[in-house]
């Protein structure tokens, strides 16, 4: 009976997301680099040489911006760290759900508040160019910020509180075995722009149980989040403004390996660390979140999203 319930649950999730007949190292280098590989059959069978060329252009753009060449490039070193973490970290983590992700939506009231707030931001002249550029560490390869700057705009304190509370409630429903959720990071609004790619990655502790909230978008075609589920397969998840992706960001590899087509795509990221009664006998829930303004780039979790 339990197997039937699990199978039904996975089917519902697959209906909410587009399941792919492939896993890692197909749409983008995830565990191993395309460059210098002796076997590119997995990606070539699905995409031909398109993804190899796209990644080569991606990493070369970073090298052109930050310097170095091949083995001595900080870009190559940083991207190797990204892939190493993707390979090593998930198998060491505890998983709290069957597949590792869920698509949901905000309550009508929360969405009304966010939509009203964002309408005021969009009314600024030259939006989104008028927003602050996001600060990235040198040669960080998570987003191709060297081609065009991602933008940031902070939420006001009222909205931050509303989002913390609503997403925490959704986390309790999704992971009912957790007795508490400690706040880790609420980051954004981050505004991706045309041509942006988000390299597939996993997040570090304490970014464990996470949510992506779609605030707004102006795209010419959907820009899916690709996740590698606990079953090892890739899923493409598309959400509209007001919708949310819950995901186990410490063990679910997630990214947007195909370039954004459109003017912008605006998200907020909400991260928690779950607690369990057996672990909490001597420890109270901790608030890991930073009080710093996320538009300044001071939040160290900026390369973990």
Tab-separated table of C-alpha atoms in Angstrom:
chain	number	residue	atom	x	y	z
A	1	UNK	CA	0.000	0.000	0.000
A	2	UNK	CA	2.825	2.387	0.860
A	3	UNK	CA	4.416	1.776	-2.555
A	4	UNK	CA	1.110	2.692	-4.229
A	5	UNK	CA	0.918	5.950	-2.259
A	6	UNK	CA	4.516	6.845	-3.146
A	7	UNK	CA	3.924	6.036	-6.817
A	8	UNK	CA	0.770	8.195	-6.838
A	9	UNK	CA	2.667	11.045	-5.171
A	10	UNK	CA	5.446	10.904	-7.740
A	11	UNK	CA	2.899	10.847	-10.547
A	12	UNK	CA	1.216	13.993	-9.238
A	13	UNK	CA	4.585	15.737	-9.035
A	14	UNK	CA	5.514	14.606	-12.518
A	15	UNK	CA	2.247	16.099	-13.775
A	16	UNK	CA	3.173	19.416	-12.162
A	17	UNK	CA	6.665	19.304	-13.672
A	18	UNK	CA	7.957	18.075	-17.006
A	19	UNK	CA	9.884	14.830	-16.423
A	20	UNK	CA	12.865	14.280	-18.727
A	21	UNK	CA	14.349	10.968	-19.818
A	22	UNK	CA	17.813	11.920	-18.663
A	23	UNK	CA	19.742	12.784	-15.529
A	24	UNK	CA	22.967	14.671	-14.821
A	25	UNK	CA	25.531	15.976	-17.309
A	26	UNK	CA	23.100	16.286	-20.194
A	27	UNK	CA	21.736	19.844	-20.280
A	28	UNK	CA	24.823	21.304	-18.557
A	29	UNK	CA	27.936	19.998	-16.754
A	30	UNK	CA	26.692	18.913	-13.324
A	31	UNK	CA	29.060	16.231	-12.021
A	32	UNK	CA	31.712	16.289	-14.749
A	33	UNK	CA	32.927	18.883	-17.220
A	34	UNK	CA	32.008	18.707	-20.898
A	35	UNK	CA	35.347	20.259	-21.807
A	36	UNK	CA	38.030	17.608	-22.132
A	37	UNK	CA	35.551	14.752	-21.706
A	38	UNK	CA	36.113	11.552	-23.675
A	39	UNK	CA	32.409	10.677	-23.575
A	40	UNK	CA	29.753	13.218	-24.505
A	41	UNK	CA	27.241	10.632	-25.702
A	42	UNK	CA	24.650	11.426	-22.992
A	43	UNK	CA	24.307	15.085	-23.944
A	44	UNK	CA	24.828	14.503	-27.675
A	45	UNK	CA	22.016	11.941	-27.840
A	46	UNK	CA	19.535	14.480	-26.474
A	47	UNK	CA	20.790	17.868	-27.647
A	48	UNK	CA	23.417	17.161	-30.285
A	49	UNK	CA	26.413	19.447	-29.746
A	50	UNK	CA	24.267	22.403	-28.636
A	51	UNK	CA	24.857	22.104	-24.884
A	52	UNK	CA	28.594	21.543	-25.241
A	53	UNK	CA	28.852	24.694	-27.334
A	54	UNK	CA	26.632	26.629	-24.913
A	55	UNK	CA	28.769	25.666	-21.928
A	56	UNK	CA	32.024	26.391	-23.760
A	57	UNK	CA	30.743	29.893	-24.534
A	58	UNK	CA	29.553	30.287	-20.939
A	59	UNK	CA	32.848	29.455	-19.270
A	60	UNK	CA	34.895	31.305	-21.883
A	61	UNK	CA	32.873	34.438	-21.136
A	62	UNK	CA	33.910	34.151	-17.487
A	63	UNK	CA	37.567	33.673	-18.476
A	64	UNK	CA	37.416	36.676	-20.810
A	65	UNK	CA	36.121	38.801	-17.933
A	66	UNK	CA	38.380	37.583	-15.126
A	67	UNK	CA	41.478	36.353	-16.951
A	68	UNK	CA	43.530	33.194	-16.802
A	69	UNK	CA	43.638	30.317	-19.228
A	70	UNK	CA	42.288	26.809	-18.804
A	71	UNK	CA	43.862	25.141	-15.743
A	72	UNK	CA	45.100	28.395	-14.180
A	73	UNK	CA	41.765	30.202	-14.567
A	74	UNK	CA	39.833	31.059	-11.409
A	75	UNK	CA	36.650	30.526	-13.423
A	76	UNK	CA	37.642	26.916	-14.187
A	77	UNK	CA	38.635	26.364	-10.554
A	78	UNK	CA	35.356	27.765	-9.211
A	79	UNK	CA	33.242	25.782	-11.654
A	80	UNK	CA	35.109	22.597	-10.749
A	81	UNK	CA	34.159	23.304	-7.118
A	82	UNK	CA	30.511	23.667	-8.173
A	83	UNK	CA	30.566	20.279	-9.902
A	84	UNK	CA	32.467	18.624	-7.045
A	85	UNK	CA	29.860	19.808	-4.567
A	86	UNK	CA	27.077	18.530	-6.837
A	87	UNK	CA	28.733	15.112	-6.912
A	88	UNK	CA	29.681	14.753	-3.253
A	89	UNK	CA	27.126	16.631	-1.158
A	90	UNK	CA	23.725	15.103	-2.077
A	91	UNK	CA	24.711	11.534	-1.196
A	92	UNK	CA	25.764	12.666	2.295
A	93	UNK	CA	22.477	14.411	3.099
A	94	UNK	CA	19.223	13.279	4.685
A	95	UNK	CA	16.218	13.655	2.392
A	96	UNK	CA	12.840	14.584	3.855
A	97	UNK	CA	10.473	14.046	0.891
A	98	UNK	CA	9.957	11.365	-1.741
A	99	UNK	CA	11.086	13.317	-4.800
A	100	UNK	CA	12.594	16.516	-3.357
A	101	UNK	CA	10.422	19.272	-4.806
A	102	UNK	CA	6.845	20.534	-4.981
A	103	UNK	CA	5.006	23.195	-6.937
A	104	UNK	CA	2.487	25.350	-5.051
A	105	UNK	CA	1.223	28.958	-4.906
A	106	UNK	CA	0.968	31.893	-2.542
A	107	UNK	CA	-2.229	32.740	-0.731
A	108	UNK	CA	-4.368	35.388	-2.410
A	109	UNK	CA	-3.627	37.925	0.336
A	110	UNK	CA	0.150	37.458	0.241
A	111	UNK	CA	0.144	37.666	-3.537
A	112	UNK	CA	-1.944	40.862	-3.406
A	113	UNK	CA	0.592	42.490	-1.074
A	114	UNK	CA	3.561	41.415	-3.196
A	115	UNK	CA	1.909	42.429	-6.438
A	116	UNK	CA	1.069	45.891	-5.087
A	117	UNK	CA	4.633	46.357	-3.821
A	118	UNK	CA	6.166	45.236	-7.109
A	119	UNK	CA	3.876	47.448	-9.198
A	120	UNK	CA	5.459	50.428	-7.456
A	121	UNK	CA	8.957	49.145	-8.237
A	122	UNK	CA	8.099	48.574	-11.898
A	123	UNK	CA	6.752	52.127	-12.163
A	124	UNK	CA	10.308	53.472	-11.788
A	125	UNK	CA	11.782	54.999	-14.916
A	126	UNK	CA	13.999	52.649	-16.972
A	127	UNK	CA	12.944	49.520	-15.056
A	128	UNK	CA	14.690	47.086	-14.675
A	129	UNK	CA	17.919	48.913	-15.589
A	130	UNK	CA	17.216	51.358	-12.763
A	131	UNK	CA	17.568	48.630	-10.103
A	132	UNK	CA	20.818	48.031	-8.225
A	133	UNK	CA	23.255	45.590	-9.814
A	134	UNK	CA	23.877	42.439	-7.806
A	135	UNK	CA	27.390	41.949	-6.416
A	136	UNK	CA	29.010	38.595	-7.222
A	137	UNK	CA	32.307	37.204	-5.896
A	138	UNK	CA	35.203	37.272	-8.336
A	139	UNK	CA	34.870	34.615	-11.060
A	140	UNK	CA	31.803	33.087	-9.451
A	141	UNK	CA	30.221	30.826	-12.090
A	142	UNK	CA	26.687	30.398	-10.744
A	143	UNK	CA	25.236	33.121	-13.016
A	144	UNK	CA	26.812	34.603	-16.147
A	145	UNK	CA	26.917	38.046	-14.537
A	146	UNK	CA	29.941	38.891	-16.703
A	147	UNK	CA	27.613	39.227	-19.714
A	148	UNK	CA	24.848	41.254	-18.068
A	149	UNK	CA	24.353	42.199	-14.431
A	150	UNK	CA	21.585	40.575	-12.456
A	151	UNK	CA	19.578	43.157	-10.518
A	152	UNK	CA	18.373	43.344	-6.909
A	153	UNK	CA	15.607	45.140	-5.050
A	154	UNK	CA	14.921	44.609	-1.324
A	155	UNK	CA	11.529	43.732	0.091
A	156	UNK	CA	10.196	45.905	2.892
A	157	UNK	CA	10.123	44.449	6.401
A	158	UNK	CA	6.370	43.802	6.348
A	159	UNK	CA	6.615	41.706	3.206
A	160	UNK	CA	9.626	39.835	4.540
A	161	UNK	CA	7.656	38.874	7.638
A	162	UNK	CA	4.634	37.829	5.580
A	163	UNK	CA	6.781	35.651	3.314
A	164	UNK	CA	8.724	34.094	6.191
A	165	UNK	CA	5.460	33.104	7.870
A	166	UNK	CA	3.679	31.777	4.786
A	167	UNK	CA	6.588	29.776	3.424
A	168	UNK	CA	7.295	28.317	6.873
A	169	UNK	CA	3.674	27.158	7.028
A	170	UNK	CA	4.037	25.523	3.615
A	171	UNK	CA	7.248	23.828	4.758
A	172	UNK	CA	5.466	22.319	7.769
A	173	UNK	CA	2.790	20.934	5.449
A	174	UNK	CA	5.377	19.571	3.019
A	175	UNK	CA	7.765	18.128	5.622
A	176	UNK	CA	5.463	17.223	8.540
A	177	UNK	CA	8.212	15.207	10.255
A	178	UNK	CA	10.075	18.449	11.017
A	179	UNK	CA	9.226	19.939	14.397
A	180	UNK	CA	10.652	23.374	13.575
A	181	UNK	CA	12.191	25.449	10.790
A	182	UNK	CA	15.022	27.879	11.572
A	183	UNK	CA	15.249	30.899	9.294
A	184	UNK	CA	18.362	30.824	7.098
A	185	UNK	CA	18.016	33.450	4.368
A	186	UNK	CA	15.359	35.490	2.590
A	187	UNK	CA	17.011	36.881	-0.509
A	188	UNK	CA	15.749	39.062	-3.318
A	189	UNK	CA	13.994	40.270	-5.263
A	190	UNK	CA	16.634	39.077	-7.733
A	191	UNK	CA	15.924	40.057	-11.339
A	192	UNK	CA	17.487	37.863	-14.002
A	193	UNK	CA	17.758	39.383	-17.449
A	194	UNK	CA	17.844	38.241	-21.061
A	195	UNK	CA	20.585	35.692	-21.704
A	196	UNK	CA	21.079	34.727	-18.062
A	197	UNK	CA	21.889	31.135	-17.159
A	198	UNK	CA	21.840	29.740	-13.620
A	199	UNK	CA	24.370	26.891	-13.430
A	200	UNK	CA	23.005	23.732	-11.725
A	201	UNK	CA	24.182	23.556	-8.110
A	202	UNK	CA	23.313	22.568	-4.566
A	203	UNK	CA	23.171	24.913	-1.586
A	204	UNK	CA	25.279	24.750	1.543
A	205	UNK	CA	24.129	24.415	5.141
A	206	UNK	CA	22.017	26.130	6.525
A	207	UNK	CA	20.138	26.533	3.205
A	208	UNK	CA	18.269	23.226	3.403
A	209	UNK	CA	14.509	23.537	2.834
A	210	UNK	CA	13.944	26.289	0.317
A	211	UNK	CA	11.397	28.114	-1.804
A	212	UNK	CA	11.524	30.103	-5.028
A	213	UNK	CA	8.732	32.659	-5.358
A	214	UNK	CA	8.001	34.021	-8.826
A	215	UNK	CA	7.293	37.743	-8.419
A	216	UNK	CA	7.112	38.813	-12.045
A	217	UNK	CA	8.337	37.937	-15.510
A	218	UNK	CA	8.406	39.283	-19.029
A	219	UNK	CA	9.548	36.356	-21.163
A	220	UNK	CA	9.018	35.199	-24.723
A	221	UNK	CA	9.056	31.551	-23.660
A	222	UNK	CA	8.958	29.740	-20.293
A	223	UNK	CA	12.203	29.654	-18.302
A	224	UNK	CA	12.043	26.386	-16.339
A	225	UNK	CA	13.951	25.432	-13.241
A	226	UNK	CA	15.669	22.118	-13.934
A	227	UNK	CA	16.003	19.920	-10.859
A	228	UNK	CA	17.481	16.468	-10.443
A	229	UNK	CA	14.932	14.620	-8.314
A	230	UNK	CA	15.758	12.036	-5.689
A	231	UNK	CA	15.036	9.460	-8.405
A	232	UNK	CA	18.015	10.726	-10.444
A	233	UNK	CA	15.957	12.155	-13.295
A	234	UNK	CA	15.749	15.742	-14.489
A	235	UNK	CA	12.480	17.661	-14.144
A	236	UNK	CA	11.638	21.015	-15.702
A	237	UNK	CA	9.405	23.108	-13.430
A	238	UNK	CA	7.736	26.228	-14.782
A	239	UNK	CA	5.960	28.684	-12.493
A	240	UNK	CA	4.005	31.866	-13.117
A	241	UNK	CA	3.903	34.995	-10.934
A	242	UNK	CA	2.406	34.124	-7.554
A	243	UNK	CA	3.520	30.494	-7.761
A	244	UNK	CA	6.199	28.811	-5.657
A	245	UNK	CA	8.661	25.923	-5.948
A	246	UNK	CA	9.543	24.167	-2.696
A	247	UNK	CA	12.741	22.140	-2.942
A	248	UNK	CA	15.362	20.420	-0.804
A	249	UNK	CA	18.132	22.724	-1.930
A	250	UNK	CA	20.923	20.932	-0.032
A	251	UNK	CA	20.398	17.666	-1.944
A	252	UNK	CA	18.400	18.595	-5.053
A	253	UNK	CA	20.636	19.893	-7.835
A	254	UNK	CA	18.828	22.875	-9.319
A	255	UNK	CA	19.507	25.477	-11.987
A	256	UNK	CA	18.324	27.115	-15.181
A	257	UNK	CA	20.780	25.806	-17.788
A	258	UNK	CA	19.036	27.347	-20.801
A	259	UNK	CA	19.410	31.071	-21.454
A	260	UNK	CA	16.508	33.318	-20.458
A	261	UNK	CA	14.568	34.581	-23.448
A	262	UNK	CA	12.794	37.806	-22.554
A	263	UNK	CA	13.405	41.062	-20.667
A	264	UNK	CA	13.478	39.792	-17.090
A	265	UNK	CA	12.458	37.150	-14.530
A	266	UNK	CA	12.064	38.216	-10.894
A	267	UNK	CA	12.313	35.823	-7.919
A	268	UNK	CA	12.517	35.823	-4.137
A	269	UNK	CA	14.361	32.977	-2.362
A	270	UNK	CA	13.373	31.773	1.107
A	271	UNK	CA	15.595	29.282	2.952
A	272	UNK	CA	15.120	27.338	6.183
A	273	UNK	CA	16.944	24.656	8.135
A	274	UNK	CA	14.526	22.027	9.485
A	275	UNK	CA	14.780	20.736	13.032
A	276	UNK	CA	13.590	17.399	14.382
A	277	UNK	CA	12.603	16.533	17.926
A	278	UNK	CA	15.404	14.029	18.395
A	279	UNK	CA	17.924	16.727	17.457
A	280	UNK	CA	16.286	19.442	19.533
A	281	UNK	CA	16.395	17.913	23.006
A	282	UNK	CA	19.221	20.262	23.945
A	283	UNK	CA	18.918	22.876	21.190
A	284	UNK	CA	16.340	25.532	20.430
A	285	UNK	CA	15.520	26.700	16.911
A	286	UNK	CA	18.044	29.226	15.634
A	287	UNK	CA	17.489	32.223	13.372
A	288	UNK	CA	20.355	32.058	10.855
A	289	UNK	CA	18.960	34.815	8.685
A	290	UNK	CA	20.844	38.052	8.130
A	291	UNK	CA	19.287	41.401	8.937
A	292	UNK	CA	21.409	43.023	6.250
A	293	UNK	CA	19.798	44.583	3.214
A	294	UNK	CA	20.019	41.931	0.500
A	295	UNK	CA	20.326	44.567	-2.217
A	296	UNK	CA	23.838	45.396	-1.016
A	297	UNK	CA	25.295	41.991	-1.762
A	298	UNK	CA	26.300	41.518	1.883
A	299	UNK	CA	24.248	38.334	2.249
A	300	UNK	CA	26.806	35.547	1.828
A	301	UNK	CA	24.157	33.190	0.455
A	302	UNK	CA	23.981	35.089	-2.836
A	303	UNK	CA	25.934	32.391	-4.722
A	304	UNK	CA	23.796	29.584	-3.318
A	305	UNK	CA	20.506	30.192	-5.110
